[in-house]
mmCIF file of C-alpha atoms and ligand atoms in Angstrom:
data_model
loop_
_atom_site.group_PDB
_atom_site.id
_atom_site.type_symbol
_atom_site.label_atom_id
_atom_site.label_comp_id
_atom_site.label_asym_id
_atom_site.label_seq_id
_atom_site.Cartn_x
_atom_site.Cartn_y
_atom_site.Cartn_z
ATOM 1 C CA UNK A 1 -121.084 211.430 70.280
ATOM 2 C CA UNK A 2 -120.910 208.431 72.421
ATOM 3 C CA UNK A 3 -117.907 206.027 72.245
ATOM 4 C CA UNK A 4 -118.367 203.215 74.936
ATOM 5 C CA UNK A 5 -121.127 201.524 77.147
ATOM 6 C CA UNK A 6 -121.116 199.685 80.167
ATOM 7 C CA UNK A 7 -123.950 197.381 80.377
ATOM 8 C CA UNK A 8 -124.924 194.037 83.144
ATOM 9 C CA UNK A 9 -126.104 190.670 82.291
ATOM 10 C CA UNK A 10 -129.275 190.581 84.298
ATOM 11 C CA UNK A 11 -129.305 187.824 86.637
ATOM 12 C CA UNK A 12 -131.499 184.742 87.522
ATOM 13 C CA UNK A 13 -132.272 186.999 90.740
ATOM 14 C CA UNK A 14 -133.985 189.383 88.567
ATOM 15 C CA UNK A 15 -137.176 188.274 88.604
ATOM 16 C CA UNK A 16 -137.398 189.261 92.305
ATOM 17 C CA UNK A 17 -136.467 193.221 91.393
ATOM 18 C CA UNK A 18 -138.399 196.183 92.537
ATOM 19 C CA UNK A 19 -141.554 196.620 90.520
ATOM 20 C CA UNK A 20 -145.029 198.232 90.475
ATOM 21 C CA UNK A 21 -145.293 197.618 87.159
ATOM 22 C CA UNK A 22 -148.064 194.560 87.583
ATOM 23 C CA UNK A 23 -147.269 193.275 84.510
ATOM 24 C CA UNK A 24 -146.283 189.883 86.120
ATOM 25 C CA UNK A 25 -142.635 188.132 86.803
ATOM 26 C CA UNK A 26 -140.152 188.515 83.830
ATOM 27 C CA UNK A 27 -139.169 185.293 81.706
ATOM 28 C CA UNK A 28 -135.470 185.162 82.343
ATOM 29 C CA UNK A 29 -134.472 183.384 78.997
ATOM 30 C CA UNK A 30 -136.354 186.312 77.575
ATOM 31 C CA UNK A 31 -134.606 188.629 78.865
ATOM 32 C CA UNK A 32 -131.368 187.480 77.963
ATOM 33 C CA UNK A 33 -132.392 187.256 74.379
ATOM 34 C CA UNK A 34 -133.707 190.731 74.829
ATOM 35 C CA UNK A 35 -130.265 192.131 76.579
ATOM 36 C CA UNK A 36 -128.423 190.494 73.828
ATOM 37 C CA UNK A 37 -130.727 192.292 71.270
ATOM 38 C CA UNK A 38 -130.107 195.969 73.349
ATOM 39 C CA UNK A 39 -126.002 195.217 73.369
ATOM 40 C CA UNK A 40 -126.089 194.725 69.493
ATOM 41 C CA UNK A 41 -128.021 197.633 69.035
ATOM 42 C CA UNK A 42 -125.488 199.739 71.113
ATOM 43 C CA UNK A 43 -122.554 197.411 68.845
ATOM 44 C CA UNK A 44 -124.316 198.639 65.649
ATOM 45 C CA UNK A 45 -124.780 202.519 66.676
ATOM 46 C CA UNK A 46 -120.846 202.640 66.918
ATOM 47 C CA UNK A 47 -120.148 202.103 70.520
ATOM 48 C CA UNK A 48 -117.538 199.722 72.420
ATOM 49 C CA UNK A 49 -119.971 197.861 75.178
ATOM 50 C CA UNK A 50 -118.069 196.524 78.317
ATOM 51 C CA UNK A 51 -120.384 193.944 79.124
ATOM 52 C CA UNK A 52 -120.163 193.300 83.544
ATOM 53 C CA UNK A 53 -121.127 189.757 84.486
ATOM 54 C CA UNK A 54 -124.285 189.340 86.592
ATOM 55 C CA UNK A 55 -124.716 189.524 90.071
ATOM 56 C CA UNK A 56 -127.520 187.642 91.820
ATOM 57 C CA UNK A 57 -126.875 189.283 94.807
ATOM 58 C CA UNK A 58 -128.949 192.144 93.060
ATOM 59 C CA UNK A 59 -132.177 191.891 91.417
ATOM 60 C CA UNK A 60 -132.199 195.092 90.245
ATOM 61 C CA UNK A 61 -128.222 195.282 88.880
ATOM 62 C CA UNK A 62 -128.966 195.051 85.359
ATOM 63 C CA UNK A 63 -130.178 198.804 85.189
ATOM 64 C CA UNK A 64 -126.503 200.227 85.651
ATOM 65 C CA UNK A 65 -127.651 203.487 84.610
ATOM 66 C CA UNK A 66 -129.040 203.989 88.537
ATOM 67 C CA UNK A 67 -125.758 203.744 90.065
ATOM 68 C CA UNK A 68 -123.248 206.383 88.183
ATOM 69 C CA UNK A 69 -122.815 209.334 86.247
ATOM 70 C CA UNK A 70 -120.934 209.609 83.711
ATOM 71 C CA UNK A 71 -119.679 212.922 82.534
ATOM 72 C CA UNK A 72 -117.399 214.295 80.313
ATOM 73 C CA UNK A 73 -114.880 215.560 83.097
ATOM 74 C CA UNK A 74 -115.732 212.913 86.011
ATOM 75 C CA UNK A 75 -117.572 209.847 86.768
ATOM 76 C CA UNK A 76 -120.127 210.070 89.721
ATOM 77 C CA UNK A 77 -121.018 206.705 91.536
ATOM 78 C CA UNK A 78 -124.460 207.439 93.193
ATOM 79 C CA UNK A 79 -126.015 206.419 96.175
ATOM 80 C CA UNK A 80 -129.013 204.779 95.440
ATOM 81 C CA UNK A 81 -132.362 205.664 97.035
ATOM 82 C CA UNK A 82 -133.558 202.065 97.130
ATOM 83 C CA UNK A 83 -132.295 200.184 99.852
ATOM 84 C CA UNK A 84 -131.613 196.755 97.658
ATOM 85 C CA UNK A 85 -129.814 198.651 95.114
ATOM 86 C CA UNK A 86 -126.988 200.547 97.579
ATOM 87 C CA UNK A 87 -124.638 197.958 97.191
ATOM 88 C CA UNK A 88 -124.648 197.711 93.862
ATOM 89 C CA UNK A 89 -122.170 200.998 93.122
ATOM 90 C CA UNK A 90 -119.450 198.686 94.370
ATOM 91 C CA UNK A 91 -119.085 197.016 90.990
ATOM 92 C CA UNK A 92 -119.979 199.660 88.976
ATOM 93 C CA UNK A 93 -117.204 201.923 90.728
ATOM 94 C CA UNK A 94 -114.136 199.003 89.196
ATOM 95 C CA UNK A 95 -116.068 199.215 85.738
ATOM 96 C CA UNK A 96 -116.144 202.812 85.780
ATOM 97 C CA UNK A 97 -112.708 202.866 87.025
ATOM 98 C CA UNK A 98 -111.294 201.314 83.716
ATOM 99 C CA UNK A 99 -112.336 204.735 81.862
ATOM 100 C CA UNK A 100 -111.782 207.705 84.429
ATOM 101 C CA UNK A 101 -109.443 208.502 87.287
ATOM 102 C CA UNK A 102 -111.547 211.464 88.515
ATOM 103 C CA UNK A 103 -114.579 209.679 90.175
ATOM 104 C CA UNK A 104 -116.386 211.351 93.100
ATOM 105 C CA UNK A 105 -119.744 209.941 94.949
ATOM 106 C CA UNK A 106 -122.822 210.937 96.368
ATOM 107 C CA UNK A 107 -123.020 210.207 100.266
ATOM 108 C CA UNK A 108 -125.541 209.584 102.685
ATOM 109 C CA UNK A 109 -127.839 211.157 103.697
ATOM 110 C CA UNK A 110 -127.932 212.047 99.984
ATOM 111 C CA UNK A 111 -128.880 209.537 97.779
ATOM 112 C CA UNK A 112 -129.608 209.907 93.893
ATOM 113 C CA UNK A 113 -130.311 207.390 91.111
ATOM 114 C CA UNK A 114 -129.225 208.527 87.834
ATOM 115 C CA UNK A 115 -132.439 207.606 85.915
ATOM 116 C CA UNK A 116 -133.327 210.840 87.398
ATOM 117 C CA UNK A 117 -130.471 212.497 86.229
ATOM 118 C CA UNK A 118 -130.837 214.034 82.316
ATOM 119 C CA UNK A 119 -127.937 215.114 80.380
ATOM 120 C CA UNK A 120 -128.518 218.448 78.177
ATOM 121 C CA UNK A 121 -125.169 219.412 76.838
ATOM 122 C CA UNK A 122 -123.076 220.198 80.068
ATOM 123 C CA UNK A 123 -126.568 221.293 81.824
ATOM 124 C CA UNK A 124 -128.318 218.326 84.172
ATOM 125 C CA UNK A 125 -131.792 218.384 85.030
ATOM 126 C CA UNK A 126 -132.253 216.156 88.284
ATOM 127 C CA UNK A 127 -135.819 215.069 89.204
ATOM 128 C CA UNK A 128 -136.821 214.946 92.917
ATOM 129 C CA UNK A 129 -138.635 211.009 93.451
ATOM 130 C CA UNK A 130 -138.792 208.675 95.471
ATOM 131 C CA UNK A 131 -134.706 207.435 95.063
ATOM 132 C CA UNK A 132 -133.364 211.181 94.736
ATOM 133 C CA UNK A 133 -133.592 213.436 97.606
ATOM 134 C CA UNK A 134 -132.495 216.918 98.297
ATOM 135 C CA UNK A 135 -129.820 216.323 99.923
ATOM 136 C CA UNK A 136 -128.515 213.646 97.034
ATOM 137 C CA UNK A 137 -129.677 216.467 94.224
ATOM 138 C CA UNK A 138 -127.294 219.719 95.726
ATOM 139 C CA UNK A 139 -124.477 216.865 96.482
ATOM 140 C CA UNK A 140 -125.147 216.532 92.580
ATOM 141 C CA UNK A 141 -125.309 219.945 91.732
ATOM 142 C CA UNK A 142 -121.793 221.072 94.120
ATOM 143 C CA UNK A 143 -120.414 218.472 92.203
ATOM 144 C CA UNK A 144 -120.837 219.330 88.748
ATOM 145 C CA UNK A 145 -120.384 222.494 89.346
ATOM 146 C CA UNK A 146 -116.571 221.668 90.679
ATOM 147 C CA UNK A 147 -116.227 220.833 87.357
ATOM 148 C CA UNK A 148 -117.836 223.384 85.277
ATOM 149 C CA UNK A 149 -120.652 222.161 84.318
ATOM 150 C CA UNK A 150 -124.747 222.617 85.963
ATOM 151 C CA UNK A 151 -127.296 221.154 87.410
ATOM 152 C CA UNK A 152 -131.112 221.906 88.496
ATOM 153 C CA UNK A 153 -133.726 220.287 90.166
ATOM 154 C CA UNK A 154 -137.252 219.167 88.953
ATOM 155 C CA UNK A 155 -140.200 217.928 90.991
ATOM 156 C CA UNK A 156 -141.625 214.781 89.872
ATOM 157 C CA UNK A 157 -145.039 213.661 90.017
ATOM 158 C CA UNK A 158 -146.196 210.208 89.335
ATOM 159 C CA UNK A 159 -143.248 208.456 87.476
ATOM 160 C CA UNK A 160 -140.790 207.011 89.166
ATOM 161 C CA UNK A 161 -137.379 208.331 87.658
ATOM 162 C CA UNK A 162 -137.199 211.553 85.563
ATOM 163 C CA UNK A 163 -136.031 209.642 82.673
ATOM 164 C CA UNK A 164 -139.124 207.211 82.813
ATOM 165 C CA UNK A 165 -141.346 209.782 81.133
ATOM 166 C CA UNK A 166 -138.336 212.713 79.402
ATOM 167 C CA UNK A 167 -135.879 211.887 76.827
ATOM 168 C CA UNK A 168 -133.244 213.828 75.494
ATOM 169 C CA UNK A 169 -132.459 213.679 71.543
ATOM 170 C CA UNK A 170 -129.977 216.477 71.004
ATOM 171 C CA UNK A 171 -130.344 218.812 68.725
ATOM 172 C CA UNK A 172 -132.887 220.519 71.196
ATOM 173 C CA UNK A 173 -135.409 218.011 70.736
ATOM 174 C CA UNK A 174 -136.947 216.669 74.109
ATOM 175 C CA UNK A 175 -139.247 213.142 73.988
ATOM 176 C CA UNK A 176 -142.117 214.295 76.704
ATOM 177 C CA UNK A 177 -145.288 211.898 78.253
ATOM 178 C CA UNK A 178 -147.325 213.012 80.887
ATOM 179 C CA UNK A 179 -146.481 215.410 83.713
ATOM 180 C CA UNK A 180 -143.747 216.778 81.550
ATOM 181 C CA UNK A 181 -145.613 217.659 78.247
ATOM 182 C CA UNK A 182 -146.204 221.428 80.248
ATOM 183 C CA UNK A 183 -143.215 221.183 82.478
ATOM 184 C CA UNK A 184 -142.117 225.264 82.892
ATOM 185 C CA UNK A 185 -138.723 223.722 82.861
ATOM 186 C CA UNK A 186 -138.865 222.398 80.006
ATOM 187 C CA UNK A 187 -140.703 225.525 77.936
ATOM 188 C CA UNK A 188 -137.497 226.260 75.888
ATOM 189 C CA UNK A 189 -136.976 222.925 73.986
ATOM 190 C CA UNK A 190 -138.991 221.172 70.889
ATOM 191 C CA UNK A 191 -140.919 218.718 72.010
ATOM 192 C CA UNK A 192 -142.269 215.344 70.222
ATOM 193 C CA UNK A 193 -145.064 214.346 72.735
ATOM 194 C CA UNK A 194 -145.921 210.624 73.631
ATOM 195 C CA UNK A 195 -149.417 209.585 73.537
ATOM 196 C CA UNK A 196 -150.680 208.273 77.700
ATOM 197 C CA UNK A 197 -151.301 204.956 75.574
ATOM 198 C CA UNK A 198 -147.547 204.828 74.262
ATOM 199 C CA UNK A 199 -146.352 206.733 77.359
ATOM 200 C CA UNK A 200 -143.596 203.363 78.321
ATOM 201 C CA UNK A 201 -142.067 204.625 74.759
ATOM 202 C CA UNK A 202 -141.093 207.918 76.483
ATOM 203 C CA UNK A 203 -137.522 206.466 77.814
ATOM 204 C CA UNK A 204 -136.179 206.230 74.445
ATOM 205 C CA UNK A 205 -132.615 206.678 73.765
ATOM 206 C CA UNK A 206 -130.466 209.238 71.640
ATOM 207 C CA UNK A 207 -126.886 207.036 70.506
ATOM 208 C CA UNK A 208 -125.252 208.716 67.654
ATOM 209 C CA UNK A 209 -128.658 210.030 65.608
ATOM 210 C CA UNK A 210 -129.973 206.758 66.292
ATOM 211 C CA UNK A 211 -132.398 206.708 68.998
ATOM 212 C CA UNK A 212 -133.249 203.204 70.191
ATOM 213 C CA UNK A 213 -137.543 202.883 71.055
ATOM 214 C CA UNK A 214 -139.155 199.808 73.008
ATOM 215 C CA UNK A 215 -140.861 197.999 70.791
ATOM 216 C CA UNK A 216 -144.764 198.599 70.228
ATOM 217 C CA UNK A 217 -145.079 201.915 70.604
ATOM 218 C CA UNK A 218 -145.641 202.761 66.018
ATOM 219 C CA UNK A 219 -147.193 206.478 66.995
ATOM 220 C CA UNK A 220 -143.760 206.966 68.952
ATOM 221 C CA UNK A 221 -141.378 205.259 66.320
ATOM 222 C CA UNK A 222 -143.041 207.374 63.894
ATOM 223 C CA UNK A 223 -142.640 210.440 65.462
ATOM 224 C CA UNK A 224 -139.067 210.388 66.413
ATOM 225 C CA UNK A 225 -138.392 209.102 62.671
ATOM 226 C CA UNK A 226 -140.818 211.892 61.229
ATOM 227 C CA UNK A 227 -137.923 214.321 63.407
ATOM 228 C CA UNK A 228 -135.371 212.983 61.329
ATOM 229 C CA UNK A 229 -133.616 210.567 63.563
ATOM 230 C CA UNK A 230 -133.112 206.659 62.646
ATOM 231 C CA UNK A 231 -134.964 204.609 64.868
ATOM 232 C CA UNK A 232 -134.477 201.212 66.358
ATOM 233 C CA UNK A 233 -136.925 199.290 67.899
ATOM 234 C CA UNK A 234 -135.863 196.916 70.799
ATOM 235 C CA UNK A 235 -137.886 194.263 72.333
ATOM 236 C CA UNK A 236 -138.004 195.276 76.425
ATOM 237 C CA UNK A 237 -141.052 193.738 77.868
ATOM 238 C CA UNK A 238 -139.423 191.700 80.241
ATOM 239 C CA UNK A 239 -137.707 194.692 81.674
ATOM 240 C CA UNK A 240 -140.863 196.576 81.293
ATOM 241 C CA UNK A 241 -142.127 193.921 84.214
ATOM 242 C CA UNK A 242 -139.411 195.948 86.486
ATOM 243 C CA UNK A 243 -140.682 199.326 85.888
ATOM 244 C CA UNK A 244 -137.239 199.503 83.902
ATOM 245 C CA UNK A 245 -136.935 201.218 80.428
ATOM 246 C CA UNK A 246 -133.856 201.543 77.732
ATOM 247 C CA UNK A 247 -131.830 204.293 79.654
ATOM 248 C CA UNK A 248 -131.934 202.206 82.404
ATOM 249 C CA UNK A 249 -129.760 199.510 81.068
ATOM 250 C CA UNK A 250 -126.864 200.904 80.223
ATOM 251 C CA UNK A 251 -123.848 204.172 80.961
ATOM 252 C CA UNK A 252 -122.960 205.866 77.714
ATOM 253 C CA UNK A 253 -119.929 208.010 77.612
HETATM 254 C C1 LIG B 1 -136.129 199.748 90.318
HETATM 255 O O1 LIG B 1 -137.274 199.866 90.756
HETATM 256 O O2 LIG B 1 -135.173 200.307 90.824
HETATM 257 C C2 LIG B 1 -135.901 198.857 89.115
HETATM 258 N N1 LIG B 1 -136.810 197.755 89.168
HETATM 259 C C3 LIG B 1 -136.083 199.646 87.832
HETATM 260 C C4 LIG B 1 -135.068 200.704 87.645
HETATM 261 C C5 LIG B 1 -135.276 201.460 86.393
HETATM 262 N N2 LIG B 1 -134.245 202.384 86.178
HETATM 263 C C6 LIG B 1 -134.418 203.559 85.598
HETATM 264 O O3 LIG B 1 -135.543 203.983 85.315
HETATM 265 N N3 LIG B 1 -133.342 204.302 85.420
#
């Protein structure tokens, strides 16, 4: 079970973040409404959500998820593979400090991004992209391993985090789109596939046997509430604009 969140305002600067989305420049005063809407549903699932002001010096700083790890034993400030987001970890190293004293980092020339980083008990699964290199992922893996727990590394395809197309809803049940519907890694869980059409709907989020689903995306929804969860459905199309999905926006721990 989860007990706290840290989430960030997004800032006016957002609507010059990293995209490839093509989906067109987000509507800021939308997204604010639509952060507001994420923070409540957090609120309402039971958790404690340390909201960090924004920072305009970073377009991208709203998807806090990118630039730690949060375990049970240690928090792990990452080193982002984008060059604009480096910089953030700064603030999200004081926010993380407020809730653990063991905090280690991942150093150049490693650099990770935790979107690619998905929790399975005390196993992670760390997808190889375009943020996360090698040298990032066995920093990762040496790591967690200090502290008792694993790691192992996945080859992505097309998407551009791990967790933009996997999702992980306890209880063995994985959320799967595209290159990871026949993933050998993946051979030992139960899976509830996304449809290509709904495939956005495949970084969903497990908080408390709730799991929280972008909006639009019924054959999803229904699925994930046909496997017995509660589901809540969040307006993100703004953040959709960014290429960024529910995970993204906040650390829950
Ligand atoms: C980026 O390209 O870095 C942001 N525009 C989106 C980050 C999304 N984060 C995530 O999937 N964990």
């Amino acid at each position: 079970m989860f007990s706290t969140a840290i989430v960030r305002t997004p800032g006016k600067s957002m609507i010059n973040g990293l995209t490839t989305a093509h989906l067109g420049v987000p509507d800021y005063e939308r997204a604010l409404v639509q952060h507001q809407s994420y923070i409540k549903a957090l609120t309402e699932c039971g958790l404690n959500v340390t909201v960090m002001p924004a920072d305009e010096d970073f377009p991208d700083s709203t998807f806090v998820e990118d630039a730690a790890l949060l375990t049970l034993y240690c928090a792990i400030i990452t080193n982002p593979g984008a060059a604009s987001r480096k910089g953030e970890t700064l603030k999200i190293r004081e926010a993380v400090s407020r809730f653990y004293s063991d905090i280690e980092e991942i150093s150049e020339p490693g650099s990770v991004e935790a979107g690619d980083v998905l929790m399975v008990g005390e196993h992670y699964y760390i997808g190889l992209s375009g943020r996360t290199n090698l040298a990032g992922s066995n920093q990762l893996i040496r790591i967690l391993e200090n502290y008792g727990m694993t790691g192992s590394i996945i080859e992505l395809e097309h998407v551009l985090h791990l967790k933009t197309g996997v999702a992980y809803l306890e209880h063995n049940n994985l959320v799967v789109s595209g290159e990871f519907v026949n993933k050998r890694e993946f051979a030992g869980f139960d899976k509830i596939v996304v449809p290509d059409e709904e495939a956005y709907a495949a970084n969903c989020i497990w908080v408390n046997d709730t799991v929280l689903v972008p909006a639009g995306y019924p054959v999803t929804a229904r699925k994930i509430s046909d496997s017995g969860y509660s589901v809540v459905e969040i307006e993100m199309t703004e953040f959709q604009k960014l290429d960024g999905g529910l995970s993204c926006l906040s650390l829950r721990f």
